[in-house]
GROMACS .gro file of C-alpha atoms in nm:
model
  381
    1UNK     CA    1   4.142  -2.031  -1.503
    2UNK     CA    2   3.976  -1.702  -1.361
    3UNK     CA    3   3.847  -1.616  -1.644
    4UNK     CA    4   3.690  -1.925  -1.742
    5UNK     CA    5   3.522  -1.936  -1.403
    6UNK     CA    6   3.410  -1.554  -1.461
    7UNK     CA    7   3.286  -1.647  -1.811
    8UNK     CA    8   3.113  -1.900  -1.667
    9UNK     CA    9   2.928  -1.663  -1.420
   10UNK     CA   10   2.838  -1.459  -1.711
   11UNK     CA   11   2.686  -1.718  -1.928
   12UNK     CA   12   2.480  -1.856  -1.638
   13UNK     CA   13   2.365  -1.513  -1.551
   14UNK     CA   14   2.305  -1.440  -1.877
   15UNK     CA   15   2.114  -1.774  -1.954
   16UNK     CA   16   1.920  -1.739  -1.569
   17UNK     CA   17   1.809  -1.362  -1.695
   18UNK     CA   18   1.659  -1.458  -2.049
   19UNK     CA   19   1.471  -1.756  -1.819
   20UNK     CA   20   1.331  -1.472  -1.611
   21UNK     CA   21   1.244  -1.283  -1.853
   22UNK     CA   22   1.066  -1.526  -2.066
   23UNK     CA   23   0.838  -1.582  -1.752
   24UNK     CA   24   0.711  -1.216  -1.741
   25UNK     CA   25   0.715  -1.154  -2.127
   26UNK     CA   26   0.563  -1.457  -2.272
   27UNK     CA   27   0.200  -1.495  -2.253
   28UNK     CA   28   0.142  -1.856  -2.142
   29UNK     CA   29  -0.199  -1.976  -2.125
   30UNK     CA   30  -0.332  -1.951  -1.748
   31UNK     CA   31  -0.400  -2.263  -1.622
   32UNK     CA   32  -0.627  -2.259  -1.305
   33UNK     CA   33  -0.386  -2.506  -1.114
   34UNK     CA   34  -0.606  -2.715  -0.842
   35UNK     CA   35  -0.467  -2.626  -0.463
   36UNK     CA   36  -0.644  -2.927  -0.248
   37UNK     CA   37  -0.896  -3.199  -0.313
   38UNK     CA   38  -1.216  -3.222  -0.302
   39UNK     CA   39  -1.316  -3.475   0.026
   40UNK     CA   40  -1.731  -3.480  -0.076
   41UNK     CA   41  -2.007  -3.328  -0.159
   42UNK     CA   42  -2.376  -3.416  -0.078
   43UNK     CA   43  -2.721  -3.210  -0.074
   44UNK     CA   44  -2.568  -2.866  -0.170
   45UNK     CA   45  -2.290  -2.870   0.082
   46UNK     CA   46  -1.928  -2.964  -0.012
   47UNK     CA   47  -1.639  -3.032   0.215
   48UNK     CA   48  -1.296  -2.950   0.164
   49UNK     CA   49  -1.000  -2.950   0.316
   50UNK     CA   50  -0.832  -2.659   0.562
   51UNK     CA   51  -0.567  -2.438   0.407
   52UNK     CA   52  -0.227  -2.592   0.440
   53UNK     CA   53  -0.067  -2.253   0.261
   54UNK     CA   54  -0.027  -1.922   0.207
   55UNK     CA   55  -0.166  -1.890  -0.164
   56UNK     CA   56  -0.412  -1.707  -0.209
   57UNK     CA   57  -0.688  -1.956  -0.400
   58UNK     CA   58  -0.599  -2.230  -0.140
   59UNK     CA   59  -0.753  -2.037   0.218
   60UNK     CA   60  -1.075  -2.299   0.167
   61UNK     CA   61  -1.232  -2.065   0.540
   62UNK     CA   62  -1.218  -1.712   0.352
   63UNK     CA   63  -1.519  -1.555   0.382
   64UNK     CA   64  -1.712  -1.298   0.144
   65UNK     CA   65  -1.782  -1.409  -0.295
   66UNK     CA   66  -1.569  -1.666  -0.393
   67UNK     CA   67  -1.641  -1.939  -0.632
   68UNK     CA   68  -1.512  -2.329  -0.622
   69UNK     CA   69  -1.354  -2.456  -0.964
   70UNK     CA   70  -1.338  -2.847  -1.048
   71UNK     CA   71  -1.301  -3.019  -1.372
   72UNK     CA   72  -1.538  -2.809  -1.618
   73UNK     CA   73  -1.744  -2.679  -1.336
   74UNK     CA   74  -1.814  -2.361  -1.181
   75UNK     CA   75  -1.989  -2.365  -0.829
   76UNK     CA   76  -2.067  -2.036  -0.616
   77UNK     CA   77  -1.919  -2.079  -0.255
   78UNK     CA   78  -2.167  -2.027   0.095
   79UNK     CA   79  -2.104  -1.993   0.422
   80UNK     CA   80  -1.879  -2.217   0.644
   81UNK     CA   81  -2.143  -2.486   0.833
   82UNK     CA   82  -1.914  -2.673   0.963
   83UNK     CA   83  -1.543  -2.743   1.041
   84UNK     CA   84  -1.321  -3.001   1.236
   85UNK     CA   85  -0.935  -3.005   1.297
   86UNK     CA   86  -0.905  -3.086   0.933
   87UNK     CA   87  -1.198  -2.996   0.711
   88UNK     CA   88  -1.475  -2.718   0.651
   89UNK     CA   89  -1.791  -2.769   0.485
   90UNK     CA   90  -1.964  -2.508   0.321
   91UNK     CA   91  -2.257  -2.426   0.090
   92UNK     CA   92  -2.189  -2.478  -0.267
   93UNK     CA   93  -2.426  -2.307  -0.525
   94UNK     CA   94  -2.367  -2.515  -0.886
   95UNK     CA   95  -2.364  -2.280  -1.173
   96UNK     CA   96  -2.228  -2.447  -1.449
   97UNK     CA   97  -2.079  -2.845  -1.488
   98UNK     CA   98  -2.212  -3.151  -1.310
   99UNK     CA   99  -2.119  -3.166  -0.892
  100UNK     CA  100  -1.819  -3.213  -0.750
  101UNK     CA  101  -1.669  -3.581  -0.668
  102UNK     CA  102  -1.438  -3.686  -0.343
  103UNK     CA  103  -1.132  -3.649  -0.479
  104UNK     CA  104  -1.140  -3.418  -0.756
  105UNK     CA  105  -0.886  -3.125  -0.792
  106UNK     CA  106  -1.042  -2.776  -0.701
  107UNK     CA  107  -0.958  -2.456  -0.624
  108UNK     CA  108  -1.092  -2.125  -0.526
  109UNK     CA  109  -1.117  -1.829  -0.750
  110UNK     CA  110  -1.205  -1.444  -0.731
  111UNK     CA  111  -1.366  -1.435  -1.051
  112UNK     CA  112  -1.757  -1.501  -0.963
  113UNK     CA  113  -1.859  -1.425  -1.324
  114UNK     CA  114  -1.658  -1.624  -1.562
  115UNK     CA  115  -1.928  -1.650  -1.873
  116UNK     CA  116  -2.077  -1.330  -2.007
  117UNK     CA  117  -2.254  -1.004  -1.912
  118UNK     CA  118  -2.611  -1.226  -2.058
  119UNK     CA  119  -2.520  -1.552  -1.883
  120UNK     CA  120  -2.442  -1.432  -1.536
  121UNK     CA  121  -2.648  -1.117  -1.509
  122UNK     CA  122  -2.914  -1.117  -1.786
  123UNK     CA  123  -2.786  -0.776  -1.881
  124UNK     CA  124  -2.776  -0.722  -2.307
  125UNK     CA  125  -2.471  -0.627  -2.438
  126UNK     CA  126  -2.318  -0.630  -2.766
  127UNK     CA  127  -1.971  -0.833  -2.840
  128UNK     CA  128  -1.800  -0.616  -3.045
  129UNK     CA  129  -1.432  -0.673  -3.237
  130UNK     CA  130  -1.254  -0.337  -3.326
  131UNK     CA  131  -0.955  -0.312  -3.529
  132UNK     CA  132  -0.609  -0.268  -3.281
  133UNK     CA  133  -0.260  -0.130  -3.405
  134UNK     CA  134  -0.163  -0.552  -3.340
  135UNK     CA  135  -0.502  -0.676  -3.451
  136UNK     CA  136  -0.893  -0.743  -3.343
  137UNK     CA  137  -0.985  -0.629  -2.974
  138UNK     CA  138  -1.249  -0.833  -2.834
  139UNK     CA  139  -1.491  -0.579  -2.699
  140UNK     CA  140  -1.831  -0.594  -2.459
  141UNK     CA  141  -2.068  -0.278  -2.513
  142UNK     CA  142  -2.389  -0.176  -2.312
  143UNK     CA  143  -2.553   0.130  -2.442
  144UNK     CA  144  -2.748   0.352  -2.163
  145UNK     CA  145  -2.653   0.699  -2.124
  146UNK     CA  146  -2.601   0.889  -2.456
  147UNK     CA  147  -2.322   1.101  -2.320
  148UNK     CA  148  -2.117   0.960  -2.015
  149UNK     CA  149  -1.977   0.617  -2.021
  150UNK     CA  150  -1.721   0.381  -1.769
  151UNK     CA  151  -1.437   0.246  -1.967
  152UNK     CA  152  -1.334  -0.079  -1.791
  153UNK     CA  153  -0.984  -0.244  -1.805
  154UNK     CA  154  -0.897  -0.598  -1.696
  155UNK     CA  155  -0.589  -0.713  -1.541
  156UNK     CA  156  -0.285  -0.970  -1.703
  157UNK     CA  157  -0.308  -1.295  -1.808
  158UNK     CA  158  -0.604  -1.471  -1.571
  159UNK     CA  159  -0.747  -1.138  -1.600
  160UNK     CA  160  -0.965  -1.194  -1.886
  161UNK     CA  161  -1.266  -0.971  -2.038
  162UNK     CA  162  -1.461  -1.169  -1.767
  163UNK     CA  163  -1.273  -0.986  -1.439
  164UNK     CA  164  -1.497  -0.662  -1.469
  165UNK     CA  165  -1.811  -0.866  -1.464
  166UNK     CA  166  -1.833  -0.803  -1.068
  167UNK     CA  167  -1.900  -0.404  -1.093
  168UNK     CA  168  -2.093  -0.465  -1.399
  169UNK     CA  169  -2.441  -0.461  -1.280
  170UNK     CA  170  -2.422  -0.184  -1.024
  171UNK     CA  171  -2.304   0.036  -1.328
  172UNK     CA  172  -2.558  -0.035  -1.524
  173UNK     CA  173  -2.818   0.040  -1.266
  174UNK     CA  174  -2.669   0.372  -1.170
  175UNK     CA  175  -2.733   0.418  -1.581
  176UNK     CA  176  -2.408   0.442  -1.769
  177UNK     CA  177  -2.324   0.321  -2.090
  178UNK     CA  178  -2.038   0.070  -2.017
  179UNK     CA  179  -1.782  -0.013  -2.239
  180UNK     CA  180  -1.491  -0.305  -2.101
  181UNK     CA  181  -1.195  -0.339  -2.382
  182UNK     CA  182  -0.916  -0.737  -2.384
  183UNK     CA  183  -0.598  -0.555  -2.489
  184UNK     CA  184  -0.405  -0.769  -2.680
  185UNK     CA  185  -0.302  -1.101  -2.571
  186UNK     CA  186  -0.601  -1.146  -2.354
  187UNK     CA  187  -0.945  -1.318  -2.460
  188UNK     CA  188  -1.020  -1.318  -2.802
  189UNK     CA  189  -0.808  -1.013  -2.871
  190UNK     CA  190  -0.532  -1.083  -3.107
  191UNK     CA  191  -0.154  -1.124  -3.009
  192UNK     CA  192   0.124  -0.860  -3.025
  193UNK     CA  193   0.371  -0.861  -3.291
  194UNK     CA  194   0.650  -0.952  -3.095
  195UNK     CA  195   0.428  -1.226  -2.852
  196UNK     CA  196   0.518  -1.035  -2.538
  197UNK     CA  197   0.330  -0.827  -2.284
  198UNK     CA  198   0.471  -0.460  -2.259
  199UNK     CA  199   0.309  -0.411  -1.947
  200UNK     CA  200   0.100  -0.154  -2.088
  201UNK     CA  201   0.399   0.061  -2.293
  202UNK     CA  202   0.230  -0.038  -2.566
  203UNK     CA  203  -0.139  -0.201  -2.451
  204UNK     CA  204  -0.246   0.170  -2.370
  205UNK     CA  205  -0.246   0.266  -2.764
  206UNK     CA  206  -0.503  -0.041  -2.763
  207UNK     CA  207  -0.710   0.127  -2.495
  208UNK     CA  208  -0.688   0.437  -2.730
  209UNK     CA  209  -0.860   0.270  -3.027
  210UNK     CA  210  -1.223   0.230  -2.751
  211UNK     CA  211  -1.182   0.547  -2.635
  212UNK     CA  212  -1.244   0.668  -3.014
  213UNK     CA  213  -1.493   0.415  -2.999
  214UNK     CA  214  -1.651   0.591  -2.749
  215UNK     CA  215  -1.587   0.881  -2.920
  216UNK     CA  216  -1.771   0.821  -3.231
  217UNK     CA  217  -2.077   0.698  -3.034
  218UNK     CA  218  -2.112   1.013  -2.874
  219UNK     CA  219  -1.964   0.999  -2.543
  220UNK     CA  220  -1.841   1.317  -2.414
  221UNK     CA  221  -1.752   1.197  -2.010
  222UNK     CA  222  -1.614   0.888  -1.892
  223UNK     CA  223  -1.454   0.693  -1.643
  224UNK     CA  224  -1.143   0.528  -1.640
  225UNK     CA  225  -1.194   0.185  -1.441
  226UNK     CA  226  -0.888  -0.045  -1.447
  227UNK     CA  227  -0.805  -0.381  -1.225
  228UNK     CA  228  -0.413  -0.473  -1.142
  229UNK     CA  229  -0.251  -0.397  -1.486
  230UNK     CA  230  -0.598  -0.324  -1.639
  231UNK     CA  231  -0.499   0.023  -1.386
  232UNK     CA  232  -0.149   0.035  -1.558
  233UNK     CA  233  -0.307   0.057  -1.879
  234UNK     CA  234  -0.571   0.325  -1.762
  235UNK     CA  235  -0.274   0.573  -1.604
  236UNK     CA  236  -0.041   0.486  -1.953
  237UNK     CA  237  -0.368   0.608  -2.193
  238UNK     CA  238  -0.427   0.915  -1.944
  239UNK     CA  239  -0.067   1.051  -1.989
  240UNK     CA  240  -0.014   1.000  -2.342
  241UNK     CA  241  -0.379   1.158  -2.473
  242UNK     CA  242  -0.409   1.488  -2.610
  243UNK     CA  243  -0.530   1.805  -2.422
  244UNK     CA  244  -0.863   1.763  -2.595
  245UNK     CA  245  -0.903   1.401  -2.530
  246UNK     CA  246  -0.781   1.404  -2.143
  247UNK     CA  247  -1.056   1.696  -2.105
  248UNK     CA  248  -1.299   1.402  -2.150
  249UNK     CA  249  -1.140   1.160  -1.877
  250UNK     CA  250  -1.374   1.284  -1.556
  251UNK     CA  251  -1.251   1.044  -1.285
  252UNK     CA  252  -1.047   0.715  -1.250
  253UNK     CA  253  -1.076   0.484  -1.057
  254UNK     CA  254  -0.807   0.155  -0.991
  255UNK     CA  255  -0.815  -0.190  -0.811
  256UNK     CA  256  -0.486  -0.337  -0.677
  257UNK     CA  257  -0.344  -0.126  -0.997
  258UNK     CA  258   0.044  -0.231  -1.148
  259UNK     CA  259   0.242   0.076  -1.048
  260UNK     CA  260   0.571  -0.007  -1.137
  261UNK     CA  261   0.699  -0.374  -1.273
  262UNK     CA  262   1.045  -0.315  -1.149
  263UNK     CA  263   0.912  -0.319  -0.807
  264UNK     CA  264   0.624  -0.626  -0.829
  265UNK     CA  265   0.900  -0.872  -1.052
  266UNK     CA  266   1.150  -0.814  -0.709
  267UNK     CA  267   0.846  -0.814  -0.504
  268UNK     CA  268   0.768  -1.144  -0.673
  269UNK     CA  269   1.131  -1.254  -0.642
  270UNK     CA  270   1.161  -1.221  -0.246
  271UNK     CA  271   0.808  -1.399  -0.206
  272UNK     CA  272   0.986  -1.687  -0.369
  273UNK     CA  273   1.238  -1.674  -0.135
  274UNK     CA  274   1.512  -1.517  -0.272
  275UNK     CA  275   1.687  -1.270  -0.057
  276UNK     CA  276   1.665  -0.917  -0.092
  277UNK     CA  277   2.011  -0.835  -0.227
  278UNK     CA  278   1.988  -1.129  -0.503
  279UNK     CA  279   1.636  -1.038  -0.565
  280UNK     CA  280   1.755  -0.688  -0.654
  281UNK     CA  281   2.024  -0.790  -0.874
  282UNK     CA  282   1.818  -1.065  -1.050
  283UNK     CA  283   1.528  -0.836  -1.074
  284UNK     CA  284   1.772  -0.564  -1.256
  285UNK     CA  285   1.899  -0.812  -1.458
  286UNK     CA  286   1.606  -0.941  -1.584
  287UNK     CA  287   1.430  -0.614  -1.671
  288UNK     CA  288   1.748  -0.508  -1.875
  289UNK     CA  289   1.717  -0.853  -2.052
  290UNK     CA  290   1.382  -0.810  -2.120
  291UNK     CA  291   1.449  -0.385  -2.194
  292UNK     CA  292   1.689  -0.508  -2.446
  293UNK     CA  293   1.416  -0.802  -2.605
  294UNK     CA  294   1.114  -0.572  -2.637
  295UNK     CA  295   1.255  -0.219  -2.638
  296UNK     CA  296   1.028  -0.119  -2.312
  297UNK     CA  297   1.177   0.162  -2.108
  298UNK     CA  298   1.093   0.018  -1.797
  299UNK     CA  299   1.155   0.338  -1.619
  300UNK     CA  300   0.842   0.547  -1.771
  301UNK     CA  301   0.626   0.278  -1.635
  302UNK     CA  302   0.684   0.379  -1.279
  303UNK     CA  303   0.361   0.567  -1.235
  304UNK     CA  304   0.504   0.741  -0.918
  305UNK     CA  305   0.682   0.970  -1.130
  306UNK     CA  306   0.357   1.140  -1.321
  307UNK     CA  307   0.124   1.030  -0.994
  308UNK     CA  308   0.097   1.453  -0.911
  309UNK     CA  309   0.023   1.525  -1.283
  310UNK     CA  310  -0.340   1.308  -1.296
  311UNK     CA  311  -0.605   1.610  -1.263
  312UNK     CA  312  -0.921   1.419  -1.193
  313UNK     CA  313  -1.039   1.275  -0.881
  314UNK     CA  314  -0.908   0.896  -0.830
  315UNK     CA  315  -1.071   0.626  -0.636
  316UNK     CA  316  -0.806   0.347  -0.526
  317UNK     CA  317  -0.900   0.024  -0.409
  318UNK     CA  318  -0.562  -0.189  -0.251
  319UNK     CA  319  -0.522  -0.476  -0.013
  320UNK     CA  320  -0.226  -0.472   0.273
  321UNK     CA  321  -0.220  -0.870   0.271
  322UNK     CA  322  -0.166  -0.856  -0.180
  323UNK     CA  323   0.062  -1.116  -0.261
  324UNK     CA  324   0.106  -0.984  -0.617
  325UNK     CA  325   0.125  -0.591  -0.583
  326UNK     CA  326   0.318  -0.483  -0.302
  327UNK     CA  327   0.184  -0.232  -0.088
  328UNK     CA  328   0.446  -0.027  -0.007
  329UNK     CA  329   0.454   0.067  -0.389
  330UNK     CA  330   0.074   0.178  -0.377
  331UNK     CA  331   0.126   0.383  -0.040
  332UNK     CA  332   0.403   0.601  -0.214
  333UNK     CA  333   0.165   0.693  -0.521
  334UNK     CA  334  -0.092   0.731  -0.286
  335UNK     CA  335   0.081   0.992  -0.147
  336UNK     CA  336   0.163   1.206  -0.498
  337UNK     CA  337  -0.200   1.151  -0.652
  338UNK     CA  338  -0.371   1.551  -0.578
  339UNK     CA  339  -0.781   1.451  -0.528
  340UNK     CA  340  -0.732   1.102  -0.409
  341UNK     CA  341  -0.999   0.841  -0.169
  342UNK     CA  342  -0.784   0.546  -0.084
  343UNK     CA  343  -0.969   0.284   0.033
  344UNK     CA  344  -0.694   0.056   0.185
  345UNK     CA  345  -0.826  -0.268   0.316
  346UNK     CA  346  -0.617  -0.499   0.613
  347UNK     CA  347  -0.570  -0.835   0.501
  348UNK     CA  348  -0.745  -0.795   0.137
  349UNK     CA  349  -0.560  -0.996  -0.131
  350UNK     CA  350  -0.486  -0.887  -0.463
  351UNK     CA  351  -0.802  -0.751  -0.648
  352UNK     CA  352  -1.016  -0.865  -0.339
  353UNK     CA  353  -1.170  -0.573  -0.221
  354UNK     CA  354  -1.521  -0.650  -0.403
  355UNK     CA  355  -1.495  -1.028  -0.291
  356UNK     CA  356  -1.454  -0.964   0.057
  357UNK     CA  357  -1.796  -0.697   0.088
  358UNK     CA  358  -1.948  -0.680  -0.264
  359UNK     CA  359  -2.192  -0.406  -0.097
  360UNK     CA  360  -1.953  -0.152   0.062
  361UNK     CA  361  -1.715  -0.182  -0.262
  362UNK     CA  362  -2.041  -0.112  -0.497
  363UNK     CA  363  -2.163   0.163  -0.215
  364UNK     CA  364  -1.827   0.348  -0.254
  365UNK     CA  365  -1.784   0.315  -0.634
  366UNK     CA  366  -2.129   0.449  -0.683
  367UNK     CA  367  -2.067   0.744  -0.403
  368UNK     CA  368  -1.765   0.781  -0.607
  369UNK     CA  369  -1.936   0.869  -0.982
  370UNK     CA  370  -2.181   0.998  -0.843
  371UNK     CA  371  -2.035   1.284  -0.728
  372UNK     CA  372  -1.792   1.300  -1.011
  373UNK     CA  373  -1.975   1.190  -1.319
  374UNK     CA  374  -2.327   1.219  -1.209
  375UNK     CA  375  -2.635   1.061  -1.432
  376UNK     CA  376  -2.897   1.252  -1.446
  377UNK     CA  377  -3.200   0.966  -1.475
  378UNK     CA  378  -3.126   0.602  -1.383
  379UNK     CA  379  -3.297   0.389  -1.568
  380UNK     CA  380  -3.574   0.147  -1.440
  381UNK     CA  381  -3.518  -0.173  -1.448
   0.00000   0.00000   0.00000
């Protein structure tokens, strides 16, 4: 009888850890699931309802570059005119769709720039597609400076090609040649063979194929520039590239950056309200599930451990109120990384730090490169 009850156990553990770790390995299209309802709209000013929650695209009073999302549409999000015990009205800018109706599903979102580096900021730019160890990589090139370029990296799943558009046009005007690379299973880039995310164990050797891009169009300086696991991705290329390739890595910078996965999935796992015992055992479960599907050594993707190796200067962007990185985790490989700025922001949600004061993030960025991969002639514009 024990035994069948401990068999039992094991089989539902078993069956609760491949569950678990189908949620973090498969890549699922992103649906932009509404948080409220839409209560009108007239003459460029839309009300909506106050925040009922926690999450992080439903606080309808934050302040700072947020857009509104309904149906097809895409609207830009003003100040707060107005509010009562249950609403807040607020300028709405339309950018693309027809206007809102009363009762239509919305949402915010932290992505301002969700079309193209032409569409939202008249900048040229060629769409490129380069050739990946798992397939095409959907790539966005502007050509400036003949010799030092910034390499952006997006962050998982929502975090399309379209999440670096916000630093875009302040690096273009400082004069760099920008180059932004979708790893694979993101945008139009092609899947990996085994249809999981690796969490960058294996997304950095896609990162590898730009930087020969790069490479072969003559850059010899660069900055890495990575968002949430986009900055995963840009630490995972750094340690596995030869002396003579590193030599051209100048400065890096990262934004809410995916430290360790063992730490955000349990992070992840109390914030659903699991307690912290069970959350540890579920979380170790999990990753050894998922270890076991994919072959990831989870362990070598704790960038705490090679933090005091990275030689260049690093600007870090992080958020105390980040719902998705916890950080706790960023604090202790703050403390390991040699030439480090760490701009920690109070109550700045994950990859919020531009959103909240587009101006002082853009100010510090450019103080940044500037004195670590200076331009010699901006270009006029």
């Amino acid at each position: 009888m024990l035994w069948g009850i401990f068999l039992l156990l094991l089989v539902s553990l078993g069956l609760l850890a491949w569950r678990f770790s189908d949620a973090i390995l498969k890549p699922e299209p992103y649906h932009l699931y509404p948080e409220f309802n839409i209560l009108d709209y007239k003459d460029g000013l839309v009300r909506l309802p106050k925040p009922i929650n926690d999450r992080q695209f439903a606080n309808t009073l934050r302040e700072g570059n947020y857009v509104l999302l309904w149906a097809d549409s895409i609207g830009r999000l003003g100040k707060v005119q107005e509010q009562d015990e249950n609403s807040v009205t607020r300028e709405l800018e339309l950018i693309v769709g027809p206007p809102p109706r009363p009762g239509e599903a919305a949402r915010l979102d932290s992505f301002v720039f969700r079309r193209n580096p032409k569409d939202d900021h008249d900048l040229s730019y060629q769409e490129l597609f380069l050739e990946g160890p798992a397939g095409k990589l959907h790539c966005w090139w502007i050509e400036q400076d003949p010799r030092k370029a910034i390499y952006l990296l997006h962050g998982r799943r929502r975090g399309q090609i379209v999440e670096v558009q916000r630093i875009l046009p302040e690096l273009v005007a400082m004069g760099y040649s920008v180059f932004a690379l979708s790893y694979r299973n993101h945008s139009q880039s092609a899947g990996s063979p085994n249809g999981f995310y690796h969490y960058a164990a294996s997304e950095w050797e896609d990162a590898l194929v730009g930087l020969e891009f790069l490479k072969q169009q003559g850059i010899a300086e660069l900055a890495l520039y990575g968002f949430s696991m986009g900055g995963a991705v840009s630490l995972e290329l750094y340690k596995h590239l030869n002396p003579n390739d590193k030599s051209l890595i100048k400065a890096i910078i990262l934004d809410a950056p995916l430290l360790d996965p063992k730490d955000v999935f349990r992070f992840g796992a109390r914030r659903l309200g699991i307690p912290a015992l069970p959350a540890m055992w579920l979380t170790s479960l999990t990753m050894f599930t998922s270890g076991l599907r994919t072959g990831i050594d989870w362990q070598s993707l704790d960038q705490r451990k090679t933090a005091k190796d990275i030689s260049v200067p690093v600007l870090l962007f992080m958020g105390t109120a980040d719902t998705t990185i916890p950080i706790e985790l960023v604090d202790a490989f703050a403390k390991e990384v040699p030439n480090l700025d760490y701009v920690r922001l109070e109550g700045v949600e994950h990859v919020e730090a531009w959103n909240i004061d587009p101006k002082a993030y853009e100010a510090k960025v450019a103080t940044f490169l500037e004195a670590n991969l200076p331009v010699a002639i901006k270009p006029e514009h």
